[in-house]
XYZ file of N, CA and C in Angstrom:
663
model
N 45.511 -8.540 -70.623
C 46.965 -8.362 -70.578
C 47.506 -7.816 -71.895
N 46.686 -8.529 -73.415
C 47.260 -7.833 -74.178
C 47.139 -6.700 -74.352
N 46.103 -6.106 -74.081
C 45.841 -4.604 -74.096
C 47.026 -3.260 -73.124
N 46.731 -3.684 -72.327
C 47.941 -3.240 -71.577
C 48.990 -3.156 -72.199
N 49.582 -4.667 -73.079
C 50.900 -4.415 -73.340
C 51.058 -3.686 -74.713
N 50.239 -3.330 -75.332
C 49.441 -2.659 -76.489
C 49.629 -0.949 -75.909
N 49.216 -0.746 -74.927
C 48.785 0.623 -74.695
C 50.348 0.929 -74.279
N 51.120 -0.009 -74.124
C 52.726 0.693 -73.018
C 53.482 1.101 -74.572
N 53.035 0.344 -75.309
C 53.924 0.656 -76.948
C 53.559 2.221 -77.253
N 52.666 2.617 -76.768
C 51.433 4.091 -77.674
C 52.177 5.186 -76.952
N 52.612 6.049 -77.359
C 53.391 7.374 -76.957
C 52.794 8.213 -77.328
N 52.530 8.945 -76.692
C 51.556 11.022 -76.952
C 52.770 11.604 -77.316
N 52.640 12.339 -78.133
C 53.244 13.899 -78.244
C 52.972 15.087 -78.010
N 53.322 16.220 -77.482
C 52.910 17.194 -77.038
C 53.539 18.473 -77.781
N 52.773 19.777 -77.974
C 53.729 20.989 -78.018
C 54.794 21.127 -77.267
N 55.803 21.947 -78.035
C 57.285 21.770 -77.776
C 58.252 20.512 -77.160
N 57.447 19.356 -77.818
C 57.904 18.249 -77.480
C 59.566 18.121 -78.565
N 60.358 17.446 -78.471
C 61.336 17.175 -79.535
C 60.951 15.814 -80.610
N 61.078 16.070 -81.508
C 60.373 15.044 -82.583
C 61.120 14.175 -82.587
N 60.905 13.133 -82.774
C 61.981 12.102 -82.945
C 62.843 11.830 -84.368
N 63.860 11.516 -84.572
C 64.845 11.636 -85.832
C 64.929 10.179 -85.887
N 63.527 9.747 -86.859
C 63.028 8.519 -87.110
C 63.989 8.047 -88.424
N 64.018 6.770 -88.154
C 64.437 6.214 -89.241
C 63.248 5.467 -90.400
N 63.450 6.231 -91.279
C 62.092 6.218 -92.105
C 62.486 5.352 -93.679
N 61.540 4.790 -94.325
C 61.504 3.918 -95.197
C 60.533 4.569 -96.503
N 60.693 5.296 -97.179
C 59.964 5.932 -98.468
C 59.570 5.432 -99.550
N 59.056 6.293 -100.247
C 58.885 6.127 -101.777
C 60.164 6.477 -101.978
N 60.879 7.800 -101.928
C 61.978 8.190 -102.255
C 63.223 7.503 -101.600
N 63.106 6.627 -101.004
C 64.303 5.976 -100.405
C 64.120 6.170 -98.740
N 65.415 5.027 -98.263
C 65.395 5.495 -96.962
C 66.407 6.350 -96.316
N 65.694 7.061 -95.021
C 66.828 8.025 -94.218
C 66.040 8.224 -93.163
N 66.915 8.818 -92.342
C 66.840 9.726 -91.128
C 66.351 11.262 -91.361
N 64.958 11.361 -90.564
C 64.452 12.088 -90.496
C 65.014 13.892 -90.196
N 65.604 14.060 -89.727
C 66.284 15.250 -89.298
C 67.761 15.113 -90.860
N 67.167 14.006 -91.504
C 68.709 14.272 -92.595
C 67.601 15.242 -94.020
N 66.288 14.705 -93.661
C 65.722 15.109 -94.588
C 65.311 16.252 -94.595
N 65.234 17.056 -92.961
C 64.475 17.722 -92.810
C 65.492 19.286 -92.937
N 66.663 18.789 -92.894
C 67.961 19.654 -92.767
C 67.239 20.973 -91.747
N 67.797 22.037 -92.050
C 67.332 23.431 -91.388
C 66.276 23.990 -91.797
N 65.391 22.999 -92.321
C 64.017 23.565 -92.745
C 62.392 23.179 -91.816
N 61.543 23.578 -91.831
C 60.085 23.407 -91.031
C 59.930 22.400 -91.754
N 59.005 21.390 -91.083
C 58.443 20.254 -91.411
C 57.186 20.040 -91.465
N 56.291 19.568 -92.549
C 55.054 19.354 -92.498
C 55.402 17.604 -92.316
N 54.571 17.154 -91.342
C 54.292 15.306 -90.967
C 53.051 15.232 -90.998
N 52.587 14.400 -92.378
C 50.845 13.962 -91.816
C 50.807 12.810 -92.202
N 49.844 12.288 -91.857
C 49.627 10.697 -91.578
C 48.153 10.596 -92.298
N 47.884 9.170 -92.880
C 46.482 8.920 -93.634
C 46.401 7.427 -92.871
N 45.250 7.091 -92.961
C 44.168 6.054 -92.538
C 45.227 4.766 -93.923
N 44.722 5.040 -94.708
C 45.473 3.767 -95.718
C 45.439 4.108 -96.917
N 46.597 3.557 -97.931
C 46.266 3.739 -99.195
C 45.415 3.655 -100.355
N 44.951 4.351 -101.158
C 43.949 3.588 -102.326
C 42.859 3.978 -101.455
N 42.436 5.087 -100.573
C 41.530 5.831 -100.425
C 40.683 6.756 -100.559
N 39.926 7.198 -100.605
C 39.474 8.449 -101.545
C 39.768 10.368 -101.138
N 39.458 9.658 -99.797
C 40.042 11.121 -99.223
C 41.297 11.770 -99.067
N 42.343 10.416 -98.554
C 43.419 10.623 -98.274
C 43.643 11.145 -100.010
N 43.658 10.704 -101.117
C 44.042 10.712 -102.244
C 44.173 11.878 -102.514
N 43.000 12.448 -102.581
C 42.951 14.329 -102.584
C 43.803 15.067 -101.471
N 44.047 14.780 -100.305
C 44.875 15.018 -99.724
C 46.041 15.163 -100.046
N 46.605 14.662 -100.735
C 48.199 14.176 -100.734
C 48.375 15.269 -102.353
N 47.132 14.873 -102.903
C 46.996 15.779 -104.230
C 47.380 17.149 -103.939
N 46.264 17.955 -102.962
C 46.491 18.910 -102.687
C 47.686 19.622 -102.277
N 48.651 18.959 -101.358
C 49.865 19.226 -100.945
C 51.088 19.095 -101.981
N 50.330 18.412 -102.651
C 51.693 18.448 -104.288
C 51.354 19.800 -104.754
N 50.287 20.197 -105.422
C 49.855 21.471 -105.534
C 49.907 22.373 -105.040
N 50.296 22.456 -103.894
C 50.628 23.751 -102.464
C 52.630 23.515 -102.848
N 52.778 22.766 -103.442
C 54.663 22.259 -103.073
C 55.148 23.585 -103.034
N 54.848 24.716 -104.297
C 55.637 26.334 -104.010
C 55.264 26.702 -102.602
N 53.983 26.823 -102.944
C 53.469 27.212 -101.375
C 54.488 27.011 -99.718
N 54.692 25.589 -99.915
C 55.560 25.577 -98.875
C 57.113 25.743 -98.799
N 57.223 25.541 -100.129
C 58.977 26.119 -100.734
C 59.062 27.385 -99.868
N 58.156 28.337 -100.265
C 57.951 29.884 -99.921
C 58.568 29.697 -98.626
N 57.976 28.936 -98.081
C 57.986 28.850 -96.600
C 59.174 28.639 -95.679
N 60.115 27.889 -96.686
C 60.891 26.786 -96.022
C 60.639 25.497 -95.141
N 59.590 25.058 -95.879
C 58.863 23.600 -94.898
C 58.778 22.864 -95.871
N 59.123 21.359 -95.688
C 59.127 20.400 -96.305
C 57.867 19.329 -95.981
N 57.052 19.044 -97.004
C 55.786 17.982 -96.868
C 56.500 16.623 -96.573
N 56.047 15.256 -95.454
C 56.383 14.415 -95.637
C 54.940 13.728 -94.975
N 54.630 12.642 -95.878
C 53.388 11.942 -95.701
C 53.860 10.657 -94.999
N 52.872 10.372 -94.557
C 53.046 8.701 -93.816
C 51.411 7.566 -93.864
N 51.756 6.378 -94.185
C 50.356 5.794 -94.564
C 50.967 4.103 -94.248
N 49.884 3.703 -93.382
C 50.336 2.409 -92.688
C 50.065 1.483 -93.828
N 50.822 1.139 -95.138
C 50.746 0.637 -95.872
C 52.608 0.243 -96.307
N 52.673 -0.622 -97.120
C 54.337 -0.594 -97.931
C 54.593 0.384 -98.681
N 55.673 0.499 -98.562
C 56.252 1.502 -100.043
C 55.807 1.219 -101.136
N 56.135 -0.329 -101.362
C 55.526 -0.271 -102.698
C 54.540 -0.014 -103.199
N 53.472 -0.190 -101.965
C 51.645 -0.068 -102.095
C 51.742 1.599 -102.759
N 52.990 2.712 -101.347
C 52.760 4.226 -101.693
C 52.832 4.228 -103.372
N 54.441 3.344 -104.104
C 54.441 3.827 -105.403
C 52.905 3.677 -106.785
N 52.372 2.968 -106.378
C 51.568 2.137 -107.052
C 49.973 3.240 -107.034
N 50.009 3.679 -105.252
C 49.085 4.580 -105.199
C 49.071 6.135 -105.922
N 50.802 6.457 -105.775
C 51.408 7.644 -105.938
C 50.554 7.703 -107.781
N 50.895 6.722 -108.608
C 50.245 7.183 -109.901
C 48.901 7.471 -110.233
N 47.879 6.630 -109.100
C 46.540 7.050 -109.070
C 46.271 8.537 -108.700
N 46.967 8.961 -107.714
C 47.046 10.090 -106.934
C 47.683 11.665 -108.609
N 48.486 10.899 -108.580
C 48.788 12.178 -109.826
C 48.351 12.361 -111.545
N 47.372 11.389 -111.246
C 46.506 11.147 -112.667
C 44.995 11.653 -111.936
N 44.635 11.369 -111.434
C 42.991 11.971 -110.922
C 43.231 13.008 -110.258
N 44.498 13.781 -109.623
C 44.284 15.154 -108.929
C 45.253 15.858 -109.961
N 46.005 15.610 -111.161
C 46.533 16.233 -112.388
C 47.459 17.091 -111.201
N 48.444 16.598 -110.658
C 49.626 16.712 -110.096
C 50.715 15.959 -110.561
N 51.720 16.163 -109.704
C 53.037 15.117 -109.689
C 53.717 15.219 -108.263
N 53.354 13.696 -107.477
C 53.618 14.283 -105.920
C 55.000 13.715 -106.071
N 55.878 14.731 -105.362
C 57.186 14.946 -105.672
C 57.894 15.174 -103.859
N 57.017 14.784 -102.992
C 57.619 14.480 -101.461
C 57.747 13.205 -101.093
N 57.881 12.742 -100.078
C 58.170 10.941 -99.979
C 56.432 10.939 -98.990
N 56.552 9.361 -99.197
C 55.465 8.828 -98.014
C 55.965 7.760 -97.529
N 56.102 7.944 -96.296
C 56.457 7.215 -95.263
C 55.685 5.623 -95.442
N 56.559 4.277 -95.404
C 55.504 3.054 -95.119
C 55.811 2.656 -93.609
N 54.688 2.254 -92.962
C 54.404 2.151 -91.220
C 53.779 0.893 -91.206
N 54.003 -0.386 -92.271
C 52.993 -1.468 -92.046
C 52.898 -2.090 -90.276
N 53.973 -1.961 -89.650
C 53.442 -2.528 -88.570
C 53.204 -1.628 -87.441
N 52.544 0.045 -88.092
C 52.569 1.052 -86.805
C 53.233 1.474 -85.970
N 54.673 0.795 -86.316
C 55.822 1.388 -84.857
C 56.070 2.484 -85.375
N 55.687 3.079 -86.361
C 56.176 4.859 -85.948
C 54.994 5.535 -85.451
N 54.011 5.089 -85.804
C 52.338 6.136 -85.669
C 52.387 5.516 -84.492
N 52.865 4.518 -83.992
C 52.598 4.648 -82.160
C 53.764 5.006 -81.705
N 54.779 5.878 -81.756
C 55.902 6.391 -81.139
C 54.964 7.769 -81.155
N 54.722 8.515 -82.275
C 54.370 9.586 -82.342
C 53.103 10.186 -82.601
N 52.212 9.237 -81.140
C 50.896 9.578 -81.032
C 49.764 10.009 -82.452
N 50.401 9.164 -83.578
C 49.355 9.067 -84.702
C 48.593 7.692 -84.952
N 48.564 6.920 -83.249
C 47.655 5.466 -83.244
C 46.896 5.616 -82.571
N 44.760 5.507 -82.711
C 44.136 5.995 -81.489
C 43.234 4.469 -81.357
N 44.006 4.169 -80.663
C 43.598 1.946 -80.288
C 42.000 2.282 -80.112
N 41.227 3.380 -79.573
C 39.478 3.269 -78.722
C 39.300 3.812 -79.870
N 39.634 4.169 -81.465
C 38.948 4.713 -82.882
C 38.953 3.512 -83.462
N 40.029 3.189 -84.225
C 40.145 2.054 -85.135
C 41.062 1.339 -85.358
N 41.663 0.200 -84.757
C 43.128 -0.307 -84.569
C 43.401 -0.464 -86.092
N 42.877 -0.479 -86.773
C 43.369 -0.904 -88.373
C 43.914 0.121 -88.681
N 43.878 1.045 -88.714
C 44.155 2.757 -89.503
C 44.748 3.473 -88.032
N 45.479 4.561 -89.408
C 46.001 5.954 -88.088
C 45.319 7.172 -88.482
N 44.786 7.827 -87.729
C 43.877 8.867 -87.697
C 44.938 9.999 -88.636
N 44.035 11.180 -89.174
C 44.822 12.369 -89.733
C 45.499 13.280 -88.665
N 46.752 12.794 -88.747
C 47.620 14.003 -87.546
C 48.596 14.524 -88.679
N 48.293 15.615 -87.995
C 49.402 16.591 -89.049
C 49.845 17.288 -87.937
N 51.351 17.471 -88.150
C 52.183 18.529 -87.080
C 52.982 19.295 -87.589
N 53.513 19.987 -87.126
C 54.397 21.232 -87.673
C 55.808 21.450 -86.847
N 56.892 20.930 -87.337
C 58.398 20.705 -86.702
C 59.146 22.021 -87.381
N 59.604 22.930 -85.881
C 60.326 23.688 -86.721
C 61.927 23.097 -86.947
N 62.254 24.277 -87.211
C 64.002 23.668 -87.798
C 64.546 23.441 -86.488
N 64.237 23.726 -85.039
C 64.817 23.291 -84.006
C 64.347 22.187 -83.483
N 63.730 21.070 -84.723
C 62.999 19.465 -84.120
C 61.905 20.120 -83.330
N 61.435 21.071 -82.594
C 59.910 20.761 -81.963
C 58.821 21.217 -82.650
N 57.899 20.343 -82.083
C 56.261 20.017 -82.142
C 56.272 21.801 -82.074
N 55.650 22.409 -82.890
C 54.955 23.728 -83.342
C 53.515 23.668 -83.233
N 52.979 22.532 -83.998
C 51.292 22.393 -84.173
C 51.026 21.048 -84.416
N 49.635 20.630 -83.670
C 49.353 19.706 -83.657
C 48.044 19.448 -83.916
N 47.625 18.388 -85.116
C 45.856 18.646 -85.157
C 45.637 17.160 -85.255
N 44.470 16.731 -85.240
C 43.901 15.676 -85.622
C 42.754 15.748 -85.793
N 42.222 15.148 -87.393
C 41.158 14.744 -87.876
C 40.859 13.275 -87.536
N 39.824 13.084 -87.764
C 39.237 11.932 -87.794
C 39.213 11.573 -89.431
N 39.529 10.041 -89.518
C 39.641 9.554 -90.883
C 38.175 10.194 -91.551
N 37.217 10.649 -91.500
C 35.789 10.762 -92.241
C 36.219 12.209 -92.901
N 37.278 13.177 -92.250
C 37.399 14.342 -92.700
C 38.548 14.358 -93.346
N 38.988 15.282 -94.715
C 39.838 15.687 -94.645
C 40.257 16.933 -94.354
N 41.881 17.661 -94.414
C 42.168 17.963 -93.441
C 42.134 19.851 -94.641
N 41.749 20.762 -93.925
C 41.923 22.546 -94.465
C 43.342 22.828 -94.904
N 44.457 22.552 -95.981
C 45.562 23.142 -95.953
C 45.898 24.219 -96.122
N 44.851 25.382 -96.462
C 45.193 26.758 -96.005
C 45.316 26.933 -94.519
N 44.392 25.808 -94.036
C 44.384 26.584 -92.282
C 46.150 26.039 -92.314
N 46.699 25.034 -92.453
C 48.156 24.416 -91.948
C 49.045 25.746 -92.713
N 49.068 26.330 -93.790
C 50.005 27.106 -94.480
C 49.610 28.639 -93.729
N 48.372 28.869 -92.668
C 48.493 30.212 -92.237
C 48.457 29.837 -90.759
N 48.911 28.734 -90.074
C 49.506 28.841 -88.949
C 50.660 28.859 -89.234
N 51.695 27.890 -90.306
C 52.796 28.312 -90.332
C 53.435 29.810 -90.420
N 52.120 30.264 -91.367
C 52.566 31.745 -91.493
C 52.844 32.391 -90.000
N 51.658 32.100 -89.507
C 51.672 32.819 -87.699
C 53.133 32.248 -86.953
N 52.740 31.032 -87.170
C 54.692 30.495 -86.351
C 55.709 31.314 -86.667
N 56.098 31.911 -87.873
C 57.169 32.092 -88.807
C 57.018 33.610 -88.274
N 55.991 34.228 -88.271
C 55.917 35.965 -87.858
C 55.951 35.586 -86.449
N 55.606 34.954 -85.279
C 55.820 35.544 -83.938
C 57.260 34.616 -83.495
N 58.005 34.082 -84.117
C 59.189 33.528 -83.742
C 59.481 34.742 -83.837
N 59.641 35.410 -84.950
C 60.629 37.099 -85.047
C 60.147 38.722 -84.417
N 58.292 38.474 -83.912
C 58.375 39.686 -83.346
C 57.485 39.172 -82.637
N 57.378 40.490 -81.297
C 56.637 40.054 -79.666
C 55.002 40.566 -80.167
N 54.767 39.830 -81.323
C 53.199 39.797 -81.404
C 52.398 38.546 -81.302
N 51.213 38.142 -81.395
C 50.720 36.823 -81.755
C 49.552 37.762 -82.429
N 48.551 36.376 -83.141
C 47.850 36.789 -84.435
C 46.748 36.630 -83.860
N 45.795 37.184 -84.336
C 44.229 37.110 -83.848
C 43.453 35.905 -84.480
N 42.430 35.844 -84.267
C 41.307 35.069 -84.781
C 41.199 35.203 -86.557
N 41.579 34.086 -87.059
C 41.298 34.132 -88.365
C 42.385 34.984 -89.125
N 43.245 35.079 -88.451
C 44.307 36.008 -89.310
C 44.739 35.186 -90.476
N 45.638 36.487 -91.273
C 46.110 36.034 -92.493
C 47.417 36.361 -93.002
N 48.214 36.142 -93.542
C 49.283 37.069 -94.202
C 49.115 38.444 -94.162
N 49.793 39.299 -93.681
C 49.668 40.818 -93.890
C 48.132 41.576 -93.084
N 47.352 40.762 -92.268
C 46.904 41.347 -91.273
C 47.251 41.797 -90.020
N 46.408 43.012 -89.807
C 47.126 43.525 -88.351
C 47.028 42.541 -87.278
N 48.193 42.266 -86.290
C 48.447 41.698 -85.521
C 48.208 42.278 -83.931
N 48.209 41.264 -82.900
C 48.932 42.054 -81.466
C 49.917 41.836 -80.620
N 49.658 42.682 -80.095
C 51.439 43.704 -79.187
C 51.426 42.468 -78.163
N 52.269 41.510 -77.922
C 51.858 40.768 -76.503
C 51.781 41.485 -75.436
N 51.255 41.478 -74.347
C 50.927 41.934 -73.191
C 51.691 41.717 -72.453
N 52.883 41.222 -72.826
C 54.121 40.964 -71.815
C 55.430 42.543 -72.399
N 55.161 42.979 -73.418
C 55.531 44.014 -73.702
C 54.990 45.470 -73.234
N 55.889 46.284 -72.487
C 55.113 47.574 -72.028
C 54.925 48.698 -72.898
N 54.118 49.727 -72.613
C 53.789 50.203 -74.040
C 55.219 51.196 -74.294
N 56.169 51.169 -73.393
C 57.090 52.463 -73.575
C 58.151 51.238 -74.792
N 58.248 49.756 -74.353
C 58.984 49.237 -75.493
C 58.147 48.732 -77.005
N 56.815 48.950 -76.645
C 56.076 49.017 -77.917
C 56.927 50.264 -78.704
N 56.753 51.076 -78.283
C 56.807 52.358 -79.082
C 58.382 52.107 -79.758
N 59.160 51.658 -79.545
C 60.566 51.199 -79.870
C 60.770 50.099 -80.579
N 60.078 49.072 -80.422
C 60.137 48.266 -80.996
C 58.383 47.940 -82.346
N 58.155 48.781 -82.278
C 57.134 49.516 -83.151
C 56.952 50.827 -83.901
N 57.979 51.432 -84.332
C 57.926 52.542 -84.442
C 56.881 53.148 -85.308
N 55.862 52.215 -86.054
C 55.093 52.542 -87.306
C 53.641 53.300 -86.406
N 53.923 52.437 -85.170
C 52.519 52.754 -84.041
C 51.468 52.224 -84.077
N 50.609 52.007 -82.903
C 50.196 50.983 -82.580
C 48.117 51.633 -82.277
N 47.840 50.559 -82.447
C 46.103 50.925 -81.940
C 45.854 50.603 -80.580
N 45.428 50.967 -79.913
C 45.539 50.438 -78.341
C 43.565 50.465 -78.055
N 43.326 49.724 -78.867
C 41.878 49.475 -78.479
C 40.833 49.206 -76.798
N 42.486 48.213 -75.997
C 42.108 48.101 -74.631
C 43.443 48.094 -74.011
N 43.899 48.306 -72.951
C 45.138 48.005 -72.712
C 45.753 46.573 -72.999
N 45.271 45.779 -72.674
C 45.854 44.833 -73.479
C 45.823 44.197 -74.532
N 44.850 45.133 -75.374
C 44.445 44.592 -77.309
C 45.160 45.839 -77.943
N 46.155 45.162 -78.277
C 46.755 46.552 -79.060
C 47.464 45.941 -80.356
N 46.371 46.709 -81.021
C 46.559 46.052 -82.417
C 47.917 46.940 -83.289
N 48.785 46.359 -84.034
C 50.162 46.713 -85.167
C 49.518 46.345 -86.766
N 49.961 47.143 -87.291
C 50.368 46.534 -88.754
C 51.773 46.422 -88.973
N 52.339 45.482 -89.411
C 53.691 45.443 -89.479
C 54.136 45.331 -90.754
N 53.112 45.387 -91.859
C 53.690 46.364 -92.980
C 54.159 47.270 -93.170
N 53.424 48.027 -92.171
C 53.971 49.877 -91.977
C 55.387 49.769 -91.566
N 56.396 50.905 -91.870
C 57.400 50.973 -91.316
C 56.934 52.458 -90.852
């Protein structure tokens, strides 16, 4: 029975789901999530627990990316089923061994009611810890991207800073990105576009490798 009543608490999230405008408890103080997030993209990731080794470099790294995502207009916000106070205490280990200064908040979740609202609790892994979920909220509150590591890994933040890139270029044009793309690689034409409004809405011109692989550079004007 308890399990059951365990599993009715656990909520999935999905792409283009609406995020929830959590009321959150920080290092930096507390607020409402959508107050923090104003009209900007959101990075949300979640760690296993504080005073860890992996997560540590983690959190390092994303202080170190902070222009990186300035560039962007996306804001880092961490979450770790621990207290605030545990985050402040960790926060100085974290910016003395990765020679940073983490300067975003981290969420405290000691009793998991947010990592089980927003499918970052996996009860058949490890009820003690919340697995690495990282998602990507644009400025209209939805789920953009969704990943999960397993606590043993940590997580690629170039791969998270060049999907945002991809989000950020096909919100504004009718392309999507290939395999392994990057900033300033050629892209393609969606296939829902015909080639007479390619040519118009492409004027630089296009590679048409197959009819429906038709590669742009959209550097070119």
């Amino acid at each position: 029975d308890l399990m059951v009543e365990q599993d009715s608490e656990i909520k999935s999230m999905f792409l283009g789901d609406t995020f929830p405008n959590l009321d959150l408890k920080t290092s930096l103080g507390d607020f409402k999530l959508y107050d923090y997030m104003g009209d900007s993209w959101l990075l949300y990731f979640s760690h296993p627990r504080d005073f860890t080794p992996v997560c540590t470099t983690e959190l390092g790294r994303v202080s170190k990316l902070s222009e990186e995502f300035k560039k962007r207009n996306c804001k880092p916000i961490a979450m770790s089923c621990d207290s605030v106070e545990s985050h402040k205490k960790w926060i100085a280990d974290i910016n003395n061994t990765q020679k940073t200064e983490v300067n975003y908040p981290i969420v405290g979740d000691e009793d998991f009611s947010i990592a089980k609202q927003i499918g970052m609790f996996h009860p058949n892994l490890d009820t003690k810890v919340t697995v690495r979920t990282t998602y990507i909220i644009s400025p209209n509150k939805k789920v953009r991207l969704m990943i999960q590591y397993p606590p043993s890994t940590g997580r690629n933040f170039n791969e998270i800073l060049r999907v945002l890139d991809s989000l950020q270029l096909t919100d504004n044009y009718k392309v999507a990105t290939p395999e392994n793309w990057c900033q300033g690689d050629k892209c393609v034409i969606l296939p829902s576009v015909s080639n007479e409004d390619a040519k118009t809405k492409f004027p630089q011109g296009y590679d048409e490798v197959l009819p429906y692989l038709r590669m742009v550079d959209l550097n070119k004007k």
